[in-house]
Short mmCIF file of C-alpha atoms in Angstrom, two decimals:
data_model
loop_
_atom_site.label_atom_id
_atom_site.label_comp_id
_atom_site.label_asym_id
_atom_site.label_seq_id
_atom_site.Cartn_x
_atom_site.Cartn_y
_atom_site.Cartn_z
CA UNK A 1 0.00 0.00 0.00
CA UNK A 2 1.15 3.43 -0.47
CA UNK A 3 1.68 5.75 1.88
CA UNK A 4 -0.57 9.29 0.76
CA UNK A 5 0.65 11.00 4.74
CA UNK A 6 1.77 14.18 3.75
CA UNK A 7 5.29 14.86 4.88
CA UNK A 8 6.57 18.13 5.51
CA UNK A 9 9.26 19.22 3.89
CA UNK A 10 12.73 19.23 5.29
CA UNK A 11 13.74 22.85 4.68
CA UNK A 12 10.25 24.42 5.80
CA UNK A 13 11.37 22.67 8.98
CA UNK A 14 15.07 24.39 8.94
CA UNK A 15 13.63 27.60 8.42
CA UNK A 16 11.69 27.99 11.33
CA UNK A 17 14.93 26.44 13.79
CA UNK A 18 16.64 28.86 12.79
CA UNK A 19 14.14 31.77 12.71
CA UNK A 20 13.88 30.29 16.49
CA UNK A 21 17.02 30.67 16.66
CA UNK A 22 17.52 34.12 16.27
CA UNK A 23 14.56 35.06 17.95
CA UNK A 24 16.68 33.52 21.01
CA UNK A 25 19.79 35.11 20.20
CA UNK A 26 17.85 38.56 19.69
CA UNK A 27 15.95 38.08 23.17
CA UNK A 28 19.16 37.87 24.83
CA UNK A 29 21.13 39.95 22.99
CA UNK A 30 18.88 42.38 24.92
CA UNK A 31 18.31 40.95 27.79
CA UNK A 32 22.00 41.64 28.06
CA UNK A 33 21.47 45.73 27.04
CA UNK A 34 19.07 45.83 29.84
CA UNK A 35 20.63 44.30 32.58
CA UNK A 36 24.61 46.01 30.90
CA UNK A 37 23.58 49.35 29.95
CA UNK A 38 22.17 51.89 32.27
CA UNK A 39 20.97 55.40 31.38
CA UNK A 40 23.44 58.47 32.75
CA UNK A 41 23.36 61.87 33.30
CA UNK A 42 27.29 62.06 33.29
CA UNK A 43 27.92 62.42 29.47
CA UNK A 44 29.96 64.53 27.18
CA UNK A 45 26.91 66.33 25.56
CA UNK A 46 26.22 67.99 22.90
CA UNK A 47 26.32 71.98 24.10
CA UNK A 48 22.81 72.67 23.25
CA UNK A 49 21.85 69.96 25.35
CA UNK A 50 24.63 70.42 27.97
CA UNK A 51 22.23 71.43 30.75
CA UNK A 52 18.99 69.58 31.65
CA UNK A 53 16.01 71.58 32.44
CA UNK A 54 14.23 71.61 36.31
CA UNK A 55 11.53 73.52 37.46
CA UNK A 56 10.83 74.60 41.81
CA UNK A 57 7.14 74.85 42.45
CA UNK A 58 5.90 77.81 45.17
CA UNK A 59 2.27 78.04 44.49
CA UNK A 60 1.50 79.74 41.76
CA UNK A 61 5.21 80.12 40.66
CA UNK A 62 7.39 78.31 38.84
CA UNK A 63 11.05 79.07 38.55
CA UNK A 64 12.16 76.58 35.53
CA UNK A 65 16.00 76.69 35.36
CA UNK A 66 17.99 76.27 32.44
CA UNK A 67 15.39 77.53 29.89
CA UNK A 68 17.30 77.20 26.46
CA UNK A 69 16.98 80.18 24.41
CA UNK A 70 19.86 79.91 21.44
CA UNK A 71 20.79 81.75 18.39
CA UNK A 72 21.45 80.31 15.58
CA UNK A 73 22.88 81.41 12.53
CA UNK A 74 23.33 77.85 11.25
CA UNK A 75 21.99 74.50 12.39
CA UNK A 76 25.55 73.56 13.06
CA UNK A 77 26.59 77.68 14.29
CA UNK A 78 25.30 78.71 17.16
CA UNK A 79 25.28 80.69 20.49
CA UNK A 80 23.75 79.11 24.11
CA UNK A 81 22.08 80.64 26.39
CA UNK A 82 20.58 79.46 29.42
CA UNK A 83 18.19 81.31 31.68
CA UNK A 84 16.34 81.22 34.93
CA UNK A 85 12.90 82.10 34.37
CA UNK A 86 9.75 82.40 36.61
CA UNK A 87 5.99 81.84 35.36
CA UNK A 88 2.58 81.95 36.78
CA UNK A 89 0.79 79.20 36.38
CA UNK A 90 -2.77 81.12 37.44
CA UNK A 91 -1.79 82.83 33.56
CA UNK A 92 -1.51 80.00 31.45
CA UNK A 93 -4.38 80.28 28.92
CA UNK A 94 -3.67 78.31 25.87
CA UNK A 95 -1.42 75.31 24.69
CA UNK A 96 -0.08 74.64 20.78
CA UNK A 97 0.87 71.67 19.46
CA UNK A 98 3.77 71.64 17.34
CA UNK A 99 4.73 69.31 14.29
CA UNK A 100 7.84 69.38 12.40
CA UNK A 101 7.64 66.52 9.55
CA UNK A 102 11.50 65.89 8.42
CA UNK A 103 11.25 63.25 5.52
CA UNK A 104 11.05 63.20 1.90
CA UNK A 105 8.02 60.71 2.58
CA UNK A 106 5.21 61.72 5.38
CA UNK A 107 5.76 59.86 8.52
CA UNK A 108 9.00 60.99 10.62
CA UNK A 109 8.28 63.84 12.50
CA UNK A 110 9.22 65.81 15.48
CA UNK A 111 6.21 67.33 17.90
CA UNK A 112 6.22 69.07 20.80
CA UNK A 113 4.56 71.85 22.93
CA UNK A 114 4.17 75.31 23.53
CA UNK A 115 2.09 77.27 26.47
CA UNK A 116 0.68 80.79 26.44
CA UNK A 117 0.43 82.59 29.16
CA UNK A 118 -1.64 85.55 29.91
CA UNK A 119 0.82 88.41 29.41
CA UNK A 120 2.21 87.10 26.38
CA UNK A 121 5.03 85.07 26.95
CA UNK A 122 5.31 81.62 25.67
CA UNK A 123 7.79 78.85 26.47
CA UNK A 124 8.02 75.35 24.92
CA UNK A 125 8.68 71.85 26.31
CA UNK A 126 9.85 69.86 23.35
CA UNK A 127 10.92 65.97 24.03
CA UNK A 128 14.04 64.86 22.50
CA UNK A 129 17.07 62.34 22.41
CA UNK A 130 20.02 63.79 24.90
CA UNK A 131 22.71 64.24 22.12
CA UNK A 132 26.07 63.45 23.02
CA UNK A 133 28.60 65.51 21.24
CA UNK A 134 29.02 64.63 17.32
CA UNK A 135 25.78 62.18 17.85
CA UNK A 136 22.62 62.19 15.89
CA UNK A 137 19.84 60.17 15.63
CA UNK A 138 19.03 56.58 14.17
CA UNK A 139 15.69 54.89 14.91
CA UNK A 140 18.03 51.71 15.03
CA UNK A 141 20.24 52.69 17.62
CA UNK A 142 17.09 54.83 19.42
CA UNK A 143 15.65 50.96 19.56
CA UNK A 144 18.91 50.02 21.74
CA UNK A 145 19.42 52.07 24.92
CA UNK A 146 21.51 54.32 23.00
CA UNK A 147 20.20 57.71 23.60
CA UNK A 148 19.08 59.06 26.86
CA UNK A 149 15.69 60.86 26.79
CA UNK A 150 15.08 64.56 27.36
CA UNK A 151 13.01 67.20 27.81
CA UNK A 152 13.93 70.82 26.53
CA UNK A 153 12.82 73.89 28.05
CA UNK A 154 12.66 76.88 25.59
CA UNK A 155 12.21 80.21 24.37
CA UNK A 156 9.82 79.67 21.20
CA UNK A 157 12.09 81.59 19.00
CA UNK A 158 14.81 78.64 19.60
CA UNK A 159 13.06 75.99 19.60
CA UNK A 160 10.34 76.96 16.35
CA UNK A 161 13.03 78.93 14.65
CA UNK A 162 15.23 76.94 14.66
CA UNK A 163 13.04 74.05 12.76
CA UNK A 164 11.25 76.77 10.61
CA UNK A 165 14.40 78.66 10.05
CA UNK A 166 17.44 76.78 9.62
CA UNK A 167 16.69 73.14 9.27
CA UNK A 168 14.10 75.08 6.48
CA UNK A 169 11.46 71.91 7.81
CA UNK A 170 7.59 72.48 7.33
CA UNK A 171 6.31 74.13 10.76
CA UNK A 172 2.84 73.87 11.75
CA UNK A 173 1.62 75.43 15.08
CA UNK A 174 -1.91 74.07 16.54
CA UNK A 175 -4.05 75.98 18.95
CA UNK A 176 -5.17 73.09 20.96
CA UNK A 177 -8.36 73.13 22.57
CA UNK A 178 -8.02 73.46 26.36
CA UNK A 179 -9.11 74.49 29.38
CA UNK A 180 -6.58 77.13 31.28
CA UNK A 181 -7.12 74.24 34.17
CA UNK A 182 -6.12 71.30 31.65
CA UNK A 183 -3.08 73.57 30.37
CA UNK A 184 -1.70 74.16 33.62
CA UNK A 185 -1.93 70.35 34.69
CA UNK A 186 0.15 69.68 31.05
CA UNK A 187 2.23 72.34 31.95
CA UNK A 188 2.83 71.29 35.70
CA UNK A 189 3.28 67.54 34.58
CA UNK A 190 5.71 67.83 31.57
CA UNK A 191 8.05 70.03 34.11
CA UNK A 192 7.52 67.27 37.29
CA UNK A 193 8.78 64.93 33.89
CA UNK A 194 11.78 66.79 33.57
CA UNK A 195 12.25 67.07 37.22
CA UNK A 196 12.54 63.15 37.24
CA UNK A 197 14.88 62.79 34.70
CA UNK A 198 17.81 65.35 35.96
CA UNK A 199 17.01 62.49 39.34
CA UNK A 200 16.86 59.39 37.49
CA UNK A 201 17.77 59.69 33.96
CA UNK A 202 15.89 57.40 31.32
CA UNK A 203 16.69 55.86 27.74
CA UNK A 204 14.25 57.28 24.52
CA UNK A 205 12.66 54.23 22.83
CA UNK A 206 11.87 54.86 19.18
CA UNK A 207 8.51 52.65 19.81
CA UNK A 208 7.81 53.20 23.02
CA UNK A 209 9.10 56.74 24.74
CA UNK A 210 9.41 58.71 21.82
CA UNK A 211 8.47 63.08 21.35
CA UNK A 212 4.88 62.28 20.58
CA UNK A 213 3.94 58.74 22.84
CA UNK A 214 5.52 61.27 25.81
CA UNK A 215 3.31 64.09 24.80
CA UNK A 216 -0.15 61.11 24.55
CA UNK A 217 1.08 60.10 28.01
CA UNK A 218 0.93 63.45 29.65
CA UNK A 219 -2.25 64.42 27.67
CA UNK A 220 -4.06 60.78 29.17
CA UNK A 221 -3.39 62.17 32.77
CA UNK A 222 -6.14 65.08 32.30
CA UNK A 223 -8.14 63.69 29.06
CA UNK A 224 -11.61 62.45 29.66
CA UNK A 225 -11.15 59.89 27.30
CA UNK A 226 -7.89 58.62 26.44
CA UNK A 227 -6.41 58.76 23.56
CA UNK A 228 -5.97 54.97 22.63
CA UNK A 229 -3.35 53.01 20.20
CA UNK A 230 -2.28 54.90 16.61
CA UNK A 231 -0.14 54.31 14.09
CA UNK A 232 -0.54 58.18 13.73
CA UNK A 233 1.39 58.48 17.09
CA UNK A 234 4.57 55.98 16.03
CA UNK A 235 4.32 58.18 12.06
CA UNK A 236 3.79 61.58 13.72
CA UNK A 237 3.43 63.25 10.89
CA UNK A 238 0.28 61.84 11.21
CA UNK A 239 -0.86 63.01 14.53
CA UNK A 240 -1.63 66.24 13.52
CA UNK A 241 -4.83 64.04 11.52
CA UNK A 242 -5.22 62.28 15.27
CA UNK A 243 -5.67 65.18 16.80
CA UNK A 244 -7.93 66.51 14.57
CA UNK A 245 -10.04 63.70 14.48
CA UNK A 246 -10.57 63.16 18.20
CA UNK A 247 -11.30 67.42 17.96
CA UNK A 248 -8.63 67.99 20.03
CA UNK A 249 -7.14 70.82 17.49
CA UNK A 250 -9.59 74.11 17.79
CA UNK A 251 -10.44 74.69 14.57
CA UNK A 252 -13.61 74.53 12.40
CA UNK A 253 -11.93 74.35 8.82
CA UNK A 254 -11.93 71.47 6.69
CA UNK A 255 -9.67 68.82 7.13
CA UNK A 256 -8.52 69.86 3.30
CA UNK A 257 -7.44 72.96 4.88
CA UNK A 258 -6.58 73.05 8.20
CA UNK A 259 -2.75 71.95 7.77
CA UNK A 260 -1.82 74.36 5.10
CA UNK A 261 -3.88 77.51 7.40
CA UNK A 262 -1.49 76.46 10.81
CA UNK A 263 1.81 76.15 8.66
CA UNK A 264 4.04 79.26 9.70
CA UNK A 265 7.35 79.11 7.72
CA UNK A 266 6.70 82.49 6.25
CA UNK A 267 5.82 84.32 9.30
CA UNK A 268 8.54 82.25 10.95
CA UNK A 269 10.81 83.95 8.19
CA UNK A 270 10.02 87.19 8.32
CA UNK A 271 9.97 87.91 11.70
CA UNK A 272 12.88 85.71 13.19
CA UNK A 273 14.66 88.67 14.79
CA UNK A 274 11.54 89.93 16.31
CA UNK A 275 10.75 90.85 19.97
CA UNK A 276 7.40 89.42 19.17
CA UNK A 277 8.05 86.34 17.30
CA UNK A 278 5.54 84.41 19.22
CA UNK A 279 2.78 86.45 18.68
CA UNK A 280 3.60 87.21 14.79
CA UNK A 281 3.93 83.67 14.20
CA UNK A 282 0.24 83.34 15.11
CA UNK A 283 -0.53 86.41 13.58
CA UNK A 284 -3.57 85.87 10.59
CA UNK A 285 -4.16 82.40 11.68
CA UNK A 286 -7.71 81.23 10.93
CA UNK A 287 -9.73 78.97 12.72
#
C-alpha cells in the first residue's frame, strides 16, 4: 500500500529552527542591554543639550531653570544661552501643538509643545534624544538604549526657529483646545517629567518613549477619554490628523485645509529677529 501522509518538507522545517534561533539570540542579545547598559546623566553632551532643564514649584510660581533660548545662525553655528525664568501658572491660557515633519516621505516627525500665558510670553517643552557631542539620531540605535531621553525647556524663537528657520522643515503650530485648568496640569506635569529625569535619567525608545507617545502620556493624565493606540502616534506626521479627528485641534476648517492655514514658515521667516516672534507667528491664523 502506499503511503498518501503528507510529509513536511525538510527545509520548511530548517527555516523555522533557525528563525527560532535568532529570535533567542535577539531576546538575549537584549536581555544583556538591559541588565549592561544603564541610562546616565554624566555624558559629554552635545552643548545645546549640555544642561537639563528643572523647574521649583511655590504656588502659583514656577522658577524653571535652564530655559534654552539659542541663536542660531546655522543648524551647526550657534550661540547658548541658558536662563532662569519664573511663570505663573494662574496665567496660562492656551497650549499649541507643534509638528515638524522631516522626511522626503510623510511619517517621521518631530512634535512638541508650547504654552501661552496671559501676558504674552510663551515657552516650549519639546521631548528629545540627549545628544552626546558629534551624535545624531538613528531609529536603530534609538531601539537600543543608546540615547538618553530629554526634555527641553525653551524660548519659542529657539526651539520653532530653529526648525522653521534653519533646518528650512515644514512648521505647523496648533491651537489646541483646552481648558486654562487642563493647560496648567500639562504644563505642571511635563516640568515634574523633567524634574525626574535630571534624578533618574531614562533611555528614549523609538517605539515606546518617543516626542509624541511622551506628549499622549501626559495628555491621558487630564483627558476624559484617552487617547488609545495609533499608528498616527509611532508616524507623527500623522498626529496632527489624530488630533484633529478626536477634535482635540480648535479649529472649524476642513480637514482639506486646516494643515496648510497652521503652517508658519513664512511668518517664521520674516519675523525671526523679532521681539514678538511668538505672537507674529500666530498672527492671521484662521480657525
Amino acid at each position: 500500500m502506499t503511503d498518501t501522509t503528507p510529509h513536511r518538507h525538510p527545509l520548511r522545517r530548517t527555516i523555522r529552527s533557525v528563525l527560532l534561533r535568532l529570535l533567542l539570540v535577539a531576546g538575549f542579545g537584549y536581555l544583556l542591554l538591559v541588565l549592561l547598559v544603564h541610562p546616565s546623566n554624566q555624558r559629554d553632551w552635545s552643548p545645546d543639550q549640555q544642561r537639563l532643564a528643572t523647574a521649583e514649584f511655590d504656588g502659583d510660581s514656577v522658577l524653571v531653570r535652564n530655559v534654552r533660548n539659542a541663536h542660531y545662525r546655522s543648524t551647526s553655528d550657534y550661540d547658548v544661552h541658558w536662563e532662569d525664568r519664573r511663570y505663573d501658572l494662574s496665567q496660562i491660557d492656551s497650549v499649541w501643538y507643534v509638528v515638524e515633519p522631516f522626511a522626503s516621505w510623510r511619517g517621521p516627525a518631530h512634535t512638541f509643545l508650547s504654552f501661552g500665558f496671559g501676558n504674552g510670553d510663551y515657552v516650549a517643552i519639546s521631548v528629545e534624544i540627549r545628544k552626546e557631542r558629534g551624535e545624531s539620531f538613528s531609529p536603530i540605535w534609538g531601539l537600543l538604549r543608546q540615547y538618553e531621553l530629554t526634555y527641553i525647556v525653551g524660548d519659542e524663537r529657539d526651539l520653532i526657529g530653529l526648525r522653521a528657520n534653519h533646518r528650512h522643515d515644514d512648521v505647523h503650530l496648533y491651537p489646541m483646545r483646552a481648558t486654562p485648568d487642563a493647560a496648567r496640569a500639562l504644563f505642571v506635569a511635563m516640568l515634574e517629567r523633567a524634574n525626574a529625569l535630571a534624578a533618574e535619567p531614562e533611555f528614549y525608545n523609538t517605539l515606546t518613549s518617543t516626542c509624541t507617545s511622551n506628549i499622549v502620556d501626559h495628555v491621558n493624565t487630564i483627558a476624559p477619554e484617552p487617547i488609545g493606540f495609533s499608528f498616527k502616534t509611532l508616524l507623527p506626521a500623522y498626529s496632527d490628523d489624530l488630533a484633529y479627528d478626536l477634535g482635540l485641534i480648535d479649529t472649524d476648517l476642513p480637514r482639506d485645509q486646516y494643515r496648510a492655514a497652521y503652517r508658519i514658515n513664512e511668518l517664521a521667516a520674516e519675523h525671526a529677529d523679532s521681539a514678538d516672534f511668538s505672537k507674529a507667528i500666530r498672527a492671521g491664523q484662521r480657525n
